[in-house]
C-alpha positions as semicolon CSV with decimal commas, in nm:
position;residue;x (nm);y (nm);z (nm)
1;X;0,000;0,000;0,000
2;X;0,119;0,350;-0,085
3;X;-0,025;0,685;0,015
4;X;0,103;0,965;-0,205
5;X;0,031;1,331;-0,278
6;X;-0,075;1,429;-0,628
7;X;-0,184;1,749;-0,792
8;X;-0,434;1,587;-1,025
9;X;-0,713;1,334;-1,026
10;X;-0,659;0,974;-1,131
11;X;-0,871;0,921;-1,444
12;X;-0,908;0,547;-1,377
13;X;-1,073;0,558;-1,035
14;X;-1,149;0,829;-0,786
15;X;-1,341;0,841;-0,459
16;X;-1,614;1,095;-0,391
17;X;-1,707;1,171;-0,030
18;X;-2,076;1,251;-0,023
19;X;-2,285;1,404;0,254
20;X;-2,630;1,260;0,298
21;X;-2,870;1,444;0,066
22;X;-2,586;1,592;-0,142
23;X;-2,705;1,723;-0,480
24;X;-2,411;1,550;-0,650
25;X;-2,593;1,220;-0,617
26;X;-2,855;1,342;-0,862
27;X;-2,598;1,508;-1,088
28;X;-2,478;1,173;-1,220
29;X;-2,824;1,133;-1,380
30;X;-2,823;0,758;-1,337
31;X;-3,105;0,736;-1,087
32;X;-2,849;0,679;-0,813
33;X;-3,060;0,870;-0,563
34;X;-3,280;0,560;-0,550
35;X;-2,980;0,338;-0,463
36;X;-2,730;0,559;-0,281
37;X;-2,823;0,816;-0,020
38;X;-2,489;0,919;0,129
39;X;-2,564;0,756;0,462
40;X;-2,271;0,712;0,697
41;X;-2,025;0,450;0,561
42;X;-2,258;0,362;0,272
43;X;-2,054;0,279;-0,038
44;X;-2,118;0,226;-0,408
45;X;-1,890;0,175;-0,706
46;X;-2,021;0,347;-1,022
47;X;-1,845;0,239;-1,343
48;X;-1,818;0,476;-1,638
49;X;-1,644;0,430;-1,970
50;X;-1,275;0,400;-1,889
51;X;-1,312;0,506;-1,527
52;X;-1,496;0,437;-1,205
53;X;-1,628;0,653;-0,923
54;X;-1,633;0,514;-0,570
55;X;-1,904;0,689;-0,370
56;X;-1,852;0,698;0,007
57;X;-2,132;0,821;0,232
58;X;-2,038;1,057;0,515
59;X;-2,383;1,094;0,671
60;X;-2,532;1,429;0,762
61;X;-2,274;1,704;0,777
62;X;-2,414;1,849;1,097
63;X;-2,384;1,508;1,266
64;X;-2,024;1,441;1,160
65;X;-1,886;1,380;1,507
66;X;-1,670;1,283;1,679
67;X;-1,480;1,429;1,387
68;X;-1,139;1,256;1,375
69;X;-1,289;0,915;1,447
70;X;-1,545;0,968;1,171
71;X;-1,276;1,069;0,919
72;X;-1,077;0,755;1,000
73;X;-1,389;0,543;0,960
74;X;-1,488;0,694;0,625
75;X;-1,138;0,652;0,482
76;X;-1,112;0,298;0,622
77;X;-1,439;0,215;0,444
78;X;-1,287;0,359;0,126
79;X;-0,981;0,136;0,158
80;X;-1,189;-0,173;0,234
81;X;-1,404;-0,117;-0,074
82;X;-1,093;-0,073;-0,290
83;X;-0,974;-0,409;-0,162
84;X;-1,312;-0,570;-0,232
85;X;-1,304;-0,452;-0,595
86;X;-0,928;-0,513;-0,638
87;X;-0,871;-0,147;-0,721
88;X;-0,498;-0,081;-0,753
89;X;-0,499;0,300;-0,766
90;X;-0,755;0,545;-0,638
91;X;-0,738;0,922;-0,599
92;X;-0,939;1,134;-0,359
93;X;-0,965;1,487;-0,228
94;X;-0,996;1,503;0,151
95;X;-1,030;1,881;0,165
96;X;-1,397;1,845;0,262
97;X;-1,270;1,708;0,595
98;X;-0,977;1,945;0,647
99;X;-1,203;2,244;0,579
100;X;-1,447;2,118;0,839
101;X;-1,207;1,992;1,108
102;X;-0,867;2,143;1,031
103;X;-0,528;1,987;0,946
104;X;-0,575;1,703;1,198
105;X;-0,830;1,558;0,956
106;X;-0,554;1,495;0,702
107;X;-0,362;1,281;0,951
108;X;-0,683;1,097;1,041
109;X;-0,748;1,032;0,670
110;X;-0,406;0,875;0,620
111;X;-0,448;0,658;0,930
112;X;-0,794;0,552;0,814
113;X;-0,668;0,447;0,472
114;X;-0,380;0,248;0,616
115;X;-0,574;0,080;0,895
116;X;-0,859;-0,001;0,658
117;X;-0,607;-0,212;0,466
118;X;-0,460;-0,381;0,774
119;X;-0,485;-0,759;0,791
120;X;-0,293;-1,001;1,011
121;X;-0,223;-1,362;0,933
122;X;0,071;-1,551;1,077
123;X;0,081;-1,750;0,753
124;X;-0,084;-1,627;0,429
125;X;-0,362;-1,838;0,284
126;X;-0,260;-2,075;0,007
127;X;-0,298;-1,915;-0,337
128;X;-0,394;-1,585;-0,174
129;X;-0,336;-1,307;-0,424
130;X;-0,135;-1,014;-0,295
131;X;-0,323;-0,685;-0,309
132;X;-0,173;-0,340;-0,312
133;X;-0,315;0,001;-0,382
134;X;-0,178;0,349;-0,443
135;X;-0,402;0,595;-0,262
136;X;-0,343;0,936;-0,417
137;X;-0,440;1,239;-0,209
138;X;-0,521;1,529;-0,438
139;X;-0,419;1,888;-0,369
140;X;-0,233;1,786;-0,054
141;X;0,098;1,959;-0,117
142;X;0,054;2,173;0,194
143;X;0,036;1,858;0,406
144;X;0,369;1,699;0,310
145;X;0,501;1,717;0,668
146;X;0,176;1,578;0,805
147;X;0,193;1,292;0,556
148;X;0,539;1,198;0,686
149;X;0,417;1,208;1,046
150;X;0,100;1,014;0,965
151;X;0,296;0,743;0,783
152;X;0,518;0,705;1,089
153;X;0,218;0,677;1,319
154;X;0,053;0,429;1,085
155;X;0,366;0,214;1,082
156;X;0,375;0,230;1,462
157;X;0,013;0,125;1,504
158;X;0,065;-0,165;1,263
159;X;0,383;-0,267;1,449
160;X;0,193;-0,271;1,779
161;X;-0,095;-0,465;1,625
162;X;0,143;-0,720;1,473
163;X;0,319;-0,775;1,804
164;X;-0,004;-0,823;1,999
165;X;-0,149;-1,048;1,729
166;X;0,160;-1,272;1,713
167;X;0,101;-1,619;1,865
168;X;0,259;-1,649;2,208
169;X;0,482;-1,941;2,108
170;X;0,645;-1,712;1,851
171;X;0,695;-1,418;2,088
172;X;0,878;-1,517;2,403
173;X;1,016;-1,235;2,621
174;X;1,363;-1,238;2,465
175;X;1,210;-1,264;2,117
176;X;1,005;-0,953;2,189
177;X;1,318;-0,780;2,315
178;X;1,512;-0,859;1,996
179;X;1,226;-0,749;1,770
180;X;1,186;-0,415;1,947
181;X;1,560;-0,354;1,954
182;X;1,583;-0,417;1,579
183;X;1,279;-0,197;1,518
184;X;1,440;0,099;1,694
185;X;1,777;0,070;1,515
186;X;1,700;0,314;1,233
187;X;1,636;0,603;1,474
188;X;1,845;0,763;1,747
189;X;1,731;0,541;2,032
190;X;1,975;0,364;2,262
191;X;1,865;0,016;2,369
192;X;1,991;-0,183;2,667
193;X;1,867;-0,519;2,793
194;X;1,899;-0,651;3,147
195;X;1,879;-1,029;3,127
196;X;1,766;-1,273;3,395
197;X;2,099;-1,299;3,579
198;X;2,124;-0,921;3,596
199;X;1,770;-0,894;3,729
200;X;1,859;-1,129;4,012
201;X;2,186;-0,946;4,084
202;X;1,995;-0,618;4,100
203;X;1,737;-0,780;4,331
204;X;1,447;-0,702;4,099
205;X;1,248;-0,976;4,266
206;X;0,906;-0,854;4,155
207;X;1,002;-0,896;3,788
208;X;1,212;-1,211;3,806
209;X;0,973;-1,388;4,045
210;X;0,695;-1,362;3,787
211;X;0,929;-1,463;3,504
212;X;1,098;-1,754;3,680
213;X;0,777;-1,954;3,640
214;X;0,870;-2,004;3,272
215;X;1,164;-2,170;3,098
216;X;1,170;-1,860;2,877
217;X;1,346;-1,602;3,096
218;X;1,228;-1,247;3,162
219;X;1,423;-0,934;3,085
220;X;1,402;-0,556;3,120
221;X;1,438;-0,360;2,796
222;X;1,545;0,003;2,836
223;X;1,507;0,251;2,548
224;X;1,656;0,601;2,572
225;X;1,580;0,893;2,344
226;X;1,739;1,232;2,408
227;X;1,579;1,484;2,177
228;X;1,639;1,778;2,410
229;X;1,978;1,743;2,580
230;X;1,953;2,095;2,722
231;X;1,660;1,990;2,942
232;X;1,672;1,794;3,268
233;X;1,313;1,672;3,216
234;X;1,298;1,300;3,131
235;X;0,962;1,137;3,069
236;X;0,947;0,775;3,177
237;X;0,725;0,541;2,976
238;X;0,667;0,208;3,149
239;X;0,488;-0,053;2,937
240;X;0,368;-0,392;3,055
241;X;0,513;-0,672;2,842
242;X;0,365;-1,003;2,961
243;X;0,388;-1,217;2,647
244;X;0,195;-1,506;2,801
245;X;-0,035;-1,474;3,101
246;X;-0,198;-1,791;3,229
247;X;-0,268;-1,627;3,562
248;X;-0,018;-1,853;3,737
249;X;-0,159;-2,054;4,027
250;X;-0,460;-1,820;4,024
251;X;-0,538;-1,974;3,687
252;X;-0,754;-1,776;3,449
253;X;-1,096;-1,912;3,356
254;X;-1,123;-2,100;3,028
255;X;-1,310;-1,817;2,856
256;X;-1,020;-1,581;2,933
257;X;-0,745;-1,804;2,799
258;X;-0,788;-1,693;2,439
259;X;-0,640;-1,352;2,515
260;X;-0,334;-1,451;2,717
261;X;-0,097;-1,365;2,428
262;X;-0,209;-1,000;2,419
263;X;-0,095;-0,892;2,764
264;X;0,202;-0,704;2,620
265;X;0,007;-0,434;2,435
266;X;0,141;-0,163;2,667
267;X;0,503;-0,242;2,585
268;X;0,421;-0,261;2,213
269;X;0,252;0,081;2,224
270;X;0,548;0,238;2,402
271;X;0,800;0,095;2,154
272;X;0,597;0,219;1,858
273;X;0,542;0,568;2,001
274;X;0,910;0,601;2,092
275;X;1,010;0,517;1,734
276;X;0,769;0,776;1,596
277;X;0,898;1,043;1,837
278;X;1,259;0,973;1,740
279;X;1,177;0,961;1,368
280;X;1,012;1,303;1,397
281;X;1,305;1,429;1,608
282;X;1,079;1,565;1,881
283;X;1,259;1,791;2,130
284;X;1,185;1,579;2,434
285;X;1,377;1,333;2,650
286;X;1,219;0,993;2,705
287;X;1,329;0,671;2,871
288;X;1,117;0,360;2,834
289;X;1,145;0,064;3,069
290;X;0,969;-0,245;2,938
291;X;0,948;-0,547;3,171
292;X;0,910;-0,852;2,945
293;X;0,803;-1,180;3,098
294;X;0,574;-1,481;3,090
295;X;0,341;-1,579;3,376
296;X;0,303;-1,955;3,398
297;X;0,255;-2,236;3,647
298;X;0,561;-2,433;3,760
299;X;0,733;-2,543;4,079
300;X;0,915;-2,208;4,087
301;X;0,606;-1,993;4,027
302;X;0,477;-1,746;4,282
303;X;0,214;-1,872;4,525
304;X;-0,065;-1,674;4,690
305;X;0,069;-1,557;5,025
306;X;0,430;-1,519;4,912
307;X;0,617;-1,204;5,014
308;X;0,878;-1,059;4,777
309;X;1,100;-0,752;4,777
310;X;1,103;-0,513;4,482
311;X;1,400;-0,327;4,337
312;X;1,327;-0,019;4,548
313;X;1,332;-0,221;4,871
314;X;0,957;-0,226;4,935
315;X;0,807;-0,560;5,034
316;X;0,503;-0,696;4,851
317;X;0,249;-0,951;4,968
318;X;0,131;-1,149;4,667
319;X;-0,234;-1,243;4,716
320;X;-0,323;-1,302;4,351
321;X;-0,072;-1,440;4,101
322;X;-0,292;-1,318;3,815
323;X;-0,221;-0,962;3,931
324;X;0,132;-1,003;3,794
325;X;0,136;-0,702;3,564
326;X;0,154;-0,454;3,849
327;X;0,440;-0,657;3,998
328;X;0,663;-0,637;3,692
329;X;0,567;-0,272;3,639
330;X;0,663;-0,187;3,996
331;X;1,023;-0,297;3,942
332;X;1,038;-0,118;3,607
333;X;0,909;0,204;3,768
334;X;1,158;0,177;4,055
335;X;1,445;0,120;3,815
336;X;1,339;0,414;3,596
337;X;1,320;0,644;3,899
338;X;1,638;0,531;4,075
339;X;1,872;0,443;3,787
340;X;1,741;0,638;3,488
341;X;1,654;0,964;3,665
342;X;1,310;1,007;3,511
343;X;1,115;1,308;3,632
344;X;0,763;1,198;3,531
345;X;0,612;0,848;3,524
346;X;0,359;0,720;3,273
347;X;0,267;0,353;3,286
348;X;0,044;0,183;3,030
349;X;-0,086;-0,170;3,059
350;X;-0,362;-0,417;2,986
351;X;-0,395;-0,429;3,360
352;X;-0,746;-0,511;3,484
353;X;-1,057;-0,682;3,356
354;X;-1,245;-0,445;3,584
355;X;-1,177;-0,149;3,354
356;X;-1,335;-0,332;3,060
357;X;-1,637;-0,424;3,272
358;X;-1,671;-0,059;3,370
359;X;-1,598;0,123;3,040
360;X;-1,628;-0,139;2,768
361;X;-1,402;-0,162;2,464
362;X;-1,399;0,197;2,339
363;X;-1,292;0,395;2,648
364;X;-0,980;0,326;2,854
365;X;-0,916;0,416;3,216
366;X;-0,673;0,685;3,332
367;X;-0,547;0,800;3,670
368;X;-0,308;1,076;3,771
369;X;-0,191;1,256;4,083
370;X;-0,074;1,564;3,893
371;X;-0,322;1,797;3,721
372;X;-0,054;1,961;3,507
373;X;0,064;1,626;3,373
374;X;-0,295;1,521;3,307
375;X;-0,364;1,849;3,124
376;X;-0,073;1,763;2,891
377;X;-0,233;1,423;2,836
378;X;-0,569;1,582;2,757
379;X;-0,407;1,801;2,491
380;X;-0,262;1,483;2,338
381;X;-0,610;1,328;2,327
382;X;-0,737;1,620;2,118
383;X;-0,500;1,504;1,843
384;X;-0,515;1,127;1,887
385;X;-0,893;1,093;1,909
386;X;-0,862;0,812;2,165
387;X;-1,097;0,817;2,463
388;X;-0,998;0,787;2,829
389;X;-1,187;0,850;3,151
390;X;-0,998;0,988;3,450
391;X;-1,083;0,787;3,759
392;X;-1,085;0,945;4,106
393;X;-0,910;0,804;4,410
394;X;-0,866;0,890;4,775
395;X;-0,703;0,776;5,098
396;X;-0,968;0,511;5,142
397;X;-0,845;0,344;4,822
398;X;-0,481;0,369;4,928
399;X;-0,568;0,190;5,253
400;X;-0,708;-0,100;5,051
401;X;-0,360;-0,205;4,931
402;X;-0,187;-0,184;5,271
403;X;-0,067;-0,523;5,390
404;X;-0,056;-0,667;5,741
405;X;0,270;-0,850;5,668
406;X;0,445;-0,633;5,406
407;X;0,457;-0,275;5,283
408;X;0,189;-0,331;5,021
409;X;-0,027;-0,609;4,878
410;X;-0,095;-0,665;4,509
411;X;-0,476;-0,673;4,526
412;X;-0,707;-0,447;4,720
413;X;-1,024;-0,644;4,781
414;X;-1,355;-0,713;4,616
415;X;-1,415;-0,370;4,462
416;X;-1,235;-0,075;4,299
417;X;-0,996;-0,316;4,125
418;X;-0,889;-0,073;3,853
419;X;-0,822;0,206;4,104
420;X;-0,626;-0,007;4,351
421;X;-0,419;-0,159;4,070
422;X;-0,315;0,187;3,959
423;X;-0,241;0,297;4,314
424;X;-0,020;-0,006;4,366
425;X;0,203;0,116;4,080
426;X;0,190;0,475;4,208
427;X;0,331;0,361;4,543
428;X;0,664;0,293;4,366
429;X;0,693;0,633;4,195
430;X;0,864;0,798;4,494
431;X;0,674;1,125;4,453
432;X;0,723;1,170;4,079
433;X;0,420;1,307;3,887
434;X;0,231;0,997;3,775
435;X;-0,008;0,907;3,496
436;X;-0,158;0,560;3,460
437;X;-0,337;0,419;3,154
438;X;-0,533;0,093;3,175
439;X;-0,604;-0,026;2,819
440;X;-0,729;-0,374;2,904
441;X;-1,061;-0,302;2,734
442;X;-0,937;-0,110;2,429
443;X;-0,622;-0,297;2,323
444;X;-0,813;-0,591;2,172
445;X;-1,146;-0,628;1,996
446;X;-1,320;-0,958;1,938
447;X;-1,574;-0,778;1,721
448;X;-1,459;-0,446;1,570
449;X;-1,647;-0,135;1,679
450;X;-1,496;0,103;1,424
451;X;-1,438;0,060;1,052
452;X;-1,062;0,110;1,096
453;X;-1,039;-0,183;1,338
454;X;-0,997;-0,548;1,252
455;X;-1,052;-0,846;1,478
456;X;-0,764;-0,868;1,723
457;X;-0,520;-0,598;1,831
458;X;-0,612;-0,231;1,794
459;X;-0,278;-0,058;1,855
460;X;-0,431;0,131;2,148
461;X;-0,214;0,399;2,303
462;X;0,034;0,452;2,019
463;X;-0,103;0,782;1,891
464;X;-0,182;0,918;2,237
465;X;0,168;0,848;2,368
466;X;0,322;1,005;2,058
467;X;0,113;1,320;2,083
468;X;0,184;1,346;2,455
469;X;0,556;1,352;2,374
470;X;0,491;1,601;2,096
471;X;0,299;1,830;2,331
472;X;0,580;1,798;2,586
473;X;0,830;1,907;2,321
474;X;0,645;2,232;2,249
475;X;0,709;2,555;2,442
476;X;0,420;2,639;2,674
């Protein structure tokens, strides 16, 4: 697939974006108004002599909201229809969206086209014909820089989706580490890996105790990007990277086992966003710490009731071995604070089923103890179009994770599971401004909600993390 800028219309095939009730429907004089009404995501291919027009319905103009999501959906529907009809080149003018919503609509259009083409198969079907299309964006010369940025974001989302969709037996922790390290090599990102022996020597017991349940050892991958060496501010991105999560001795139910390969979506999102930030040379300093591990059952696996000591010296009572993500994140946060000198902490993880039960599959959960940091995050959301709900918390919730036998316990009780999980991680931030993103409901879709989604991984978090770093790089 290619997405290019062109100053003229492709005579072979072009797409027309039509508002519901648009007079252009009648102008073709083919009686199309009886067949095509311009309803939202309605499509029709109209062949003429030597050319074809692909009509894409946008719905009522006054109802075109939320805008960026709608643009992505309309363009994804365009791409899907091109695939259905084996169209190899199609031009279109997206100025109807940029005039309505501003330059951000151009980025959304590129993402929609690319994600509408996305398919994942570990092995292609036999005799499956390869399909490719050149999507030509007319009169887009003014958006050349945005096209470059959008392509980078598109590549990052697809990278994250591919990682999360990869079968667990083909993505062990060290495999994931090598893939990410290779992915970051073409940009100015320094990568360092702490392997199992180093984790034990550093007494990162929270991470290695989860990982020692598997014959495939855990590791901590550190990525450093220094786009603003004159600044002492270093943003820390901590992404959960559990490549296989059985739940350990607190074994998951059978209906939850199908998703155990996708518990590393946070780490995948961080790696993709870091690459995009470095490729765009954003003036911001970022260090990512990605704890990569499996969570299995074996004679060396954690047991409910065990007490372990994290890298920062805090003791943890393990009451639920399926609450392992917060354990590995706690050591990664402590390492980032104490060894990497980060000044702000953002963790992202498929952390709790409770957040999906509360918000479903289109809204993720967020928590923060710093209003200024959260305001930066909200500005990023204006560009990414992703949806998060900030959850409140108080001292009563902090008390829920206090342990009688250790400093903290890894579950808080029968309620407020999403809040107490976040607060567990916060307790290792040592006073740094903290932002927590729980994408357990949005990182995977069994049945796509939006036209730009496909069954499986969504790439949740990539664009939001990128735009947060972009906002942080701007003078305020």
